[in-house]
mmCIF file of C-alpha atoms in Angstrom:
data_model
loop_
_atom_site.group_PDB
_atom_site.id
_atom_site.type_symbol
_atom_site.label_atom_id
_atom_site.label_comp_id
_atom_site.label_asym_id
_atom_site.label_seq_id
_atom_site.Cartn_x
_atom_site.Cartn_y
_atom_site.Cartn_z
ATOM 1 C CA UNK A 1150 70.922 -152.197 26.095
ATOM 2 C CA UNK A 1151 71.535 -149.123 23.580
ATOM 3 C CA UNK A 1152 68.077 -149.968 22.106
ATOM 4 C CA UNK A 1153 66.379 -149.128 26.002
ATOM 5 C CA UNK A 1154 69.012 -145.670 26.229
ATOM 6 C CA UNK A 1155 67.040 -144.694 22.880
ATOM 7 C CA UNK A 1156 63.104 -145.615 24.098
ATOM 8 C CA UNK A 1157 64.900 -143.051 27.048
ATOM 9 C CA UNK A 1158 65.308 -140.766 25.086
ATOM 10 C CA UNK A 1159 63.407 -140.651 23.001
ATOM 11 C CA UNK A 1160 59.681 -140.602 25.043
ATOM 12 C CA UNK A 1161 61.922 -137.462 27.259
ATOM 13 C CA UNK A 1162 61.979 -136.068 23.818
ATOM 14 C CA UNK A 1163 58.106 -136.583 23.845
ATOM 15 C CA UNK A 1164 57.208 -135.472 28.183
ATOM 16 C CA UNK A 1165 59.630 -132.463 27.429
ATOM 17 C CA UNK A 1166 58.235 -131.062 24.138
ATOM 18 C CA UNK A 1167 54.469 -132.751 25.662
ATOM 19 C CA UNK A 1168 55.048 -130.191 28.819
ATOM 20 C CA UNK A 1169 56.529 -127.263 26.808
ATOM 21 C CA UNK A 1170 53.338 -127.269 24.212
ATOM 22 C CA UNK A 1171 50.825 -127.530 27.131
ATOM 23 C CA UNK A 1172 52.777 -124.549 28.494
ATOM 24 C CA UNK A 1173 52.189 -122.055 24.383
ATOM 25 C CA UNK A 1174 48.904 -123.862 24.436
ATOM 26 C CA UNK A 1175 47.876 -121.393 27.421
ATOM 27 C CA UNK A 1176 45.015 -119.667 26.883
ATOM 28 C CA UNK A 1177 45.372 -116.166 26.175
ATOM 29 C CA UNK A 1178 44.927 -114.041 29.538
ATOM 30 C CA UNK A 1179 41.849 -111.748 28.887
ATOM 31 C CA UNK A 1180 42.654 -108.088 26.772
ATOM 32 C CA UNK A 1181 40.384 -105.202 28.988
ATOM 33 C CA UNK A 1182 37.513 -103.927 26.234
ATOM 34 C CA UNK A 1183 38.063 -99.976 26.155
ATOM 35 C CA UNK A 1184 34.319 -99.167 24.648
ATOM 36 C CA UNK A 1185 34.245 -95.608 22.191
ATOM 37 C CA UNK A 1186 32.339 -92.905 23.933
ATOM 38 C CA UNK A 1187 29.731 -91.377 22.625
ATOM 39 C CA UNK A 1188 28.629 -87.176 22.931
ATOM 40 C CA UNK A 1189 24.322 -86.560 22.998
ATOM 41 C CA UNK A 1190 25.185 -82.902 22.333
ATOM 42 C CA UNK A 1191 26.137 -82.776 18.085
ATOM 43 C CA UNK A 1192 23.394 -85.086 17.067
ATOM 44 C CA UNK A 1193 20.780 -84.162 20.504
ATOM 45 C CA UNK A 1194 21.293 -88.539 20.500
ATOM 46 C CA UNK A 1195 24.004 -89.849 21.557
ATOM 47 C CA UNK A 1196 26.154 -91.175 19.672
ATOM 48 C CA UNK A 1197 29.729 -92.448 19.395
ATOM 49 C CA UNK A 1198 32.367 -89.320 18.892
ATOM 50 C CA UNK A 1199 34.195 -91.038 15.755
ATOM 51 C CA UNK A 1200 31.303 -90.804 14.515
ATOM 52 C CA UNK A 1201 29.789 -87.259 14.978
ATOM 53 C CA UNK A 1202 29.994 -85.154 11.001
ATOM 54 C CA UNK A 1203 31.139 -82.712 14.241
ATOM 55 C CA UNK A 1204 33.919 -80.663 15.714
ATOM 56 C CA UNK A 1205 33.884 -82.299 19.408
ATOM 57 C CA UNK A 1206 35.451 -81.820 22.736
ATOM 58 C CA UNK A 1207 34.705 -83.351 25.714
ATOM 59 C CA UNK A 1208 36.193 -83.276 29.012
ATOM 60 C CA UNK A 1209 35.753 -85.726 31.773
ATOM 61 C CA UNK A 1210 35.462 -85.390 35.412
ATOM 62 C CA UNK A 1211 38.784 -86.775 35.362
ATOM 63 C CA UNK A 1212 40.188 -84.339 33.496
ATOM 64 C CA UNK A 1213 38.851 -81.445 35.643
ATOM 65 C CA UNK A 1214 40.620 -83.015 38.444
ATOM 66 C CA UNK A 1215 43.731 -83.297 36.897
ATOM 67 C CA UNK A 1216 43.177 -80.000 36.208
ATOM 68 C CA UNK A 1217 43.783 -77.907 38.368
ATOM 69 C CA UNK A 1218 40.277 -75.159 37.731
ATOM 70 C CA UNK A 1219 38.670 -74.175 40.226
ATOM 71 C CA UNK A 1220 35.770 -72.630 37.593
ATOM 72 C CA UNK A 1221 33.593 -74.014 34.805
ATOM 73 C CA UNK A 1222 35.559 -70.995 32.695
ATOM 74 C CA UNK A 1223 39.257 -72.326 33.590
ATOM 75 C CA UNK A 1224 38.441 -75.504 32.165
ATOM 76 C CA UNK A 1225 37.080 -74.099 29.118
ATOM 77 C CA UNK A 1226 39.924 -72.417 27.897
ATOM 78 C CA UNK A 1227 42.251 -74.944 27.832
ATOM 79 C CA UNK A 1228 39.542 -75.634 24.594
ATOM 80 C CA UNK A 1229 41.444 -74.449 21.556
ATOM 81 C CA UNK A 1230 39.361 -72.065 20.367
ATOM 82 C CA UNK A 1231 37.740 -70.296 23.894
ATOM 83 C CA UNK A 1232 38.781 -67.263 25.502
ATOM 84 C CA UNK A 1233 37.264 -66.106 28.237
ATOM 85 C CA UNK A 1234 38.034 -61.834 29.291
ATOM 86 C CA UNK A 1235 35.818 -61.834 33.129
ATOM 87 C CA UNK A 1236 34.094 -57.464 34.450
ATOM 88 C CA UNK A 1237 36.486 -56.670 37.220
ATOM 89 C CA UNK A 1238 37.552 -59.733 37.733
ATOM 90 C CA UNK A 1239 33.815 -61.162 38.131
ATOM 91 C CA UNK A 1240 34.694 -64.478 37.343
ATOM 92 C CA UNK A 1241 30.840 -65.198 37.758
ATOM 93 C CA UNK A 1242 29.787 -63.300 35.319
ATOM 94 C CA UNK A 1243 33.461 -64.106 32.289
ATOM 95 C CA UNK A 1244 32.407 -62.991 28.642
ATOM 96 C CA UNK A 1245 32.623 -65.406 26.210
ATOM 97 C CA UNK A 1246 34.827 -66.353 23.200
ATOM 98 C CA UNK A 1247 34.156 -68.448 21.186
ATOM 99 C CA UNK A 1248 35.054 -69.234 17.499
ATOM 100 C CA UNK A 1249 35.408 -65.624 17.019
ATOM 101 C CA UNK A 1250 31.703 -65.470 18.353
ATOM 102 C CA UNK A 1251 32.487 -62.674 21.053
ATOM 103 C CA UNK A 1252 32.339 -58.992 21.202
ATOM 104 C CA UNK A 1253 29.621 -57.291 22.642
ATOM 105 C CA UNK A 1254 26.984 -60.079 22.575
ATOM 106 C CA UNK A 1255 28.198 -63.407 23.352
ATOM 107 C CA UNK A 1256 25.334 -65.154 25.095
ATOM 108 C CA UNK A 1257 24.084 -64.918 21.499
ATOM 109 C CA UNK A 1258 26.656 -66.886 20.120
ATOM 110 C CA UNK A 1259 26.937 -69.550 21.808
ATOM 111 C CA UNK A 1260 24.589 -71.856 23.583
ATOM 112 C CA UNK A 1261 25.118 -72.537 26.782
ATOM 113 C CA UNK A 1262 22.979 -75.818 28.463
ATOM 114 C CA UNK A 1263 22.776 -77.425 32.005
ATOM 115 C CA UNK A 1264 22.181 -80.629 31.505
ATOM 116 C CA UNK A 1265 20.504 -80.473 28.116
ATOM 117 C CA UNK A 1266 18.512 -77.196 29.563
ATOM 118 C CA UNK A 1267 19.498 -73.231 28.331
ATOM 119 C CA UNK A 1268 20.831 -71.384 30.542
ATOM 120 C CA UNK A 1269 21.368 -68.427 27.868
ATOM 121 C CA UNK A 1270 19.291 -65.764 29.102
ATOM 122 C CA UNK A 1271 16.392 -64.035 27.137
ATOM 123 C CA UNK A 1272 18.578 -60.438 27.344
ATOM 124 C CA UNK A 1273 21.586 -62.180 26.237
ATOM 125 C CA UNK A 1274 22.910 -60.368 29.637
ATOM 126 C CA UNK A 1275 26.110 -62.456 31.252
ATOM 127 C CA UNK A 1276 24.813 -66.656 32.456
ATOM 128 C CA UNK A 1277 26.823 -67.047 36.401
ATOM 129 C CA UNK A 1278 29.800 -69.271 35.825
ATOM 130 C CA UNK A 1279 29.380 -70.271 38.904
ATOM 131 C CA UNK A 1280 26.568 -71.664 39.656
ATOM 132 C CA UNK A 1281 27.463 -75.396 39.264
ATOM 133 C CA UNK A 1282 29.892 -76.339 40.876
ATOM 134 C CA UNK A 1283 33.517 -77.839 39.646
ATOM 135 C CA UNK A 1284 33.339 -80.651 41.846
ATOM 136 C CA UNK A 1285 29.445 -81.372 41.026
ATOM 137 C CA UNK A 1286 29.790 -81.845 37.069
ATOM 138 C CA UNK A 1287 31.126 -85.278 35.006
ATOM 139 C CA UNK A 1288 31.538 -84.457 32.381
ATOM 140 C CA UNK A 1289 31.572 -80.156 29.988
ATOM 141 C CA UNK A 1290 30.283 -81.613 25.624
ATOM 142 C CA UNK A 1291 31.646 -79.517 23.522
ATOM 143 C CA UNK A 1292 30.211 -78.725 20.086
ATOM 144 C CA UNK A 1293 32.303 -75.788 17.447
ATOM 145 C CA UNK A 1294 30.910 -74.358 14.182
ATOM 146 C CA UNK A 1295 27.018 -73.050 13.999
ATOM 147 C CA UNK A 1296 24.032 -75.579 15.435
ATOM 148 C CA UNK A 1297 21.020 -73.620 14.556
ATOM 149 C CA UNK A 1298 19.751 -76.073 12.767
ATOM 150 C CA UNK A 1299 18.985 -78.497 15.873
ATOM 151 C CA UNK A 1300 19.084 -75.851 18.618
ATOM 152 C CA UNK A 1301 18.217 -72.734 17.252
ATOM 153 C CA UNK A 1302 19.711 -69.505 16.861
ATOM 154 C CA UNK A 1303 21.667 -68.653 19.708
ATOM 155 C CA UNK A 1304 23.689 -71.350 19.037
ATOM 156 C CA UNK A 1305 26.000 -69.259 16.153
ATOM 157 C CA UNK A 1306 29.280 -70.023 17.587
ATOM 158 C CA UNK A 1307 28.491 -73.680 18.428
ATOM 159 C CA UNK A 1308 26.964 -75.928 21.554
ATOM 160 C CA UNK A 1309 28.373 -76.206 25.714
ATOM 161 C CA UNK A 1310 26.993 -78.262 27.835
ATOM 162 C CA UNK A 1311 27.490 -79.346 31.197
ATOM 163 C CA UNK A 1312 25.804 -81.821 32.501
ATOM 164 C CA UNK A 1313 26.687 -82.939 36.152
ATOM 165 C CA UNK A 1314 27.583 -86.225 38.052
ATOM 166 C CA UNK A 1315 24.186 -87.764 39.242
ATOM 167 C CA UNK A 1316 23.510 -89.109 42.641
ATOM 168 C CA UNK A 1317 24.640 -92.415 43.917
ATOM 169 C CA UNK A 1318 24.794 -94.234 47.050
ATOM 170 C CA UNK A 1319 25.109 -93.222 50.791
ATOM 171 C CA UNK A 1320 24.381 -89.554 50.681
ATOM 172 C CA UNK A 1321 28.402 -87.405 49.495
ATOM 173 C CA UNK A 1322 28.805 -83.433 50.624
ATOM 174 C CA UNK A 1323 31.221 -81.101 49.338
ATOM 175 C CA UNK A 1324 31.333 -76.718 50.520
ATOM 176 C CA UNK A 1325 33.596 -74.442 49.226
ATOM 177 C CA UNK A 1326 33.985 -70.798 49.338
ATOM 178 C CA UNK A 1327 35.698 -68.138 46.935
ATOM 179 C CA UNK A 1328 36.972 -64.492 47.271
ATOM 180 C CA UNK A 1329 38.362 -62.097 44.979
ATOM 181 C CA UNK A 1330 39.106 -58.195 44.515
ATOM 182 C CA UNK A 1331 35.801 -56.016 44.722
ATOM 183 C CA UNK A 1332 34.354 -57.513 47.260
ATOM 184 C CA UNK A 1333 34.287 -60.723 46.139
ATOM 185 C CA UNK A 1334 32.679 -63.912 46.921
ATOM 186 C CA UNK A 1335 30.823 -66.642 46.309
ATOM 187 C CA UNK A 1336 30.259 -69.569 49.159
ATOM 188 C CA UNK A 1337 29.094 -73.207 47.454
ATOM 189 C CA UNK A 1338 27.823 -76.055 48.396
ATOM 190 C CA UNK A 1339 25.952 -79.487 47.191
ATOM 191 C CA UNK A 1340 24.672 -83.025 48.696
ATOM 192 C CA UNK A 1341 24.407 -86.197 46.408
ATOM 193 C CA UNK A 1342 23.419 -89.684 46.191
ATOM 194 C CA UNK A 1343 20.551 -91.399 45.658
ATOM 195 C CA UNK A 1344 18.507 -94.527 47.436
ATOM 196 C CA UNK A 1345 16.614 -97.197 45.927
ATOM 197 C CA UNK A 1346 13.503 -96.020 44.016
ATOM 198 C CA UNK A 1347 15.708 -92.520 43.227
ATOM 199 C CA UNK A 1348 19.120 -90.693 42.448
ATOM 200 C CA UNK A 1349 19.039 -87.054 43.594
ATOM 201 C CA UNK A 1350 22.009 -83.829 44.303
ATOM 202 C CA UNK A 1351 21.016 -79.989 45.217
ATOM 203 C CA UNK A 1352 23.499 -76.844 44.848
ATOM 204 C CA UNK A 1353 23.230 -74.056 47.194
ATOM 205 C CA UNK A 1354 25.677 -71.007 46.233
ATOM 206 C CA UNK A 1355 25.622 -67.788 47.618
ATOM 207 C CA UNK A 1356 27.315 -65.228 45.592
ATOM 208 C CA UNK A 1357 28.193 -61.209 46.383
ATOM 209 C CA UNK A 1358 30.263 -58.538 44.036
ATOM 210 C CA UNK A 1359 30.381 -55.518 45.869
#
């Protein structure tokens, strides 16, 4: 009788160990794969940001949305070493200072690009910062420090590349109105989307300052 009882206890222990072992051998849950952020402005080629030999900042669309900013100067001014000053309260003609490269001719010292295309004017006059609706910006890449080897003499202070969103799916419409002092008003409208063969993004703006 004792022998039978001992066998039953022994089997019960084995079953218990087997169950607990089975639980412990369950396959671990898959962990999400986090991809390294990449930039294109610093080296003019796709590069992981941690491998870029430059001082680079990236502002994402999510950060823009959470910031509450309404213009590109407002979101850029949240970064270190970048300041803006507007003339007559006109945000569209704000002058920029980046790492001390500002003064009377800031747009001859820092290169501003839109999707990799130069926005700086030949006469080095102010850029219209309102020509790109902030809600149409996918990301902004900021490279601090001299980049003249890659981008020419206009990039002494650094480079700012504004990358816009690409159309995707059914048409999406956006419209906004900005008003300010001295008769300033700015109306903007945009539409973007895609078809089987094409993507499109159109922006229109009407700006006036008396």
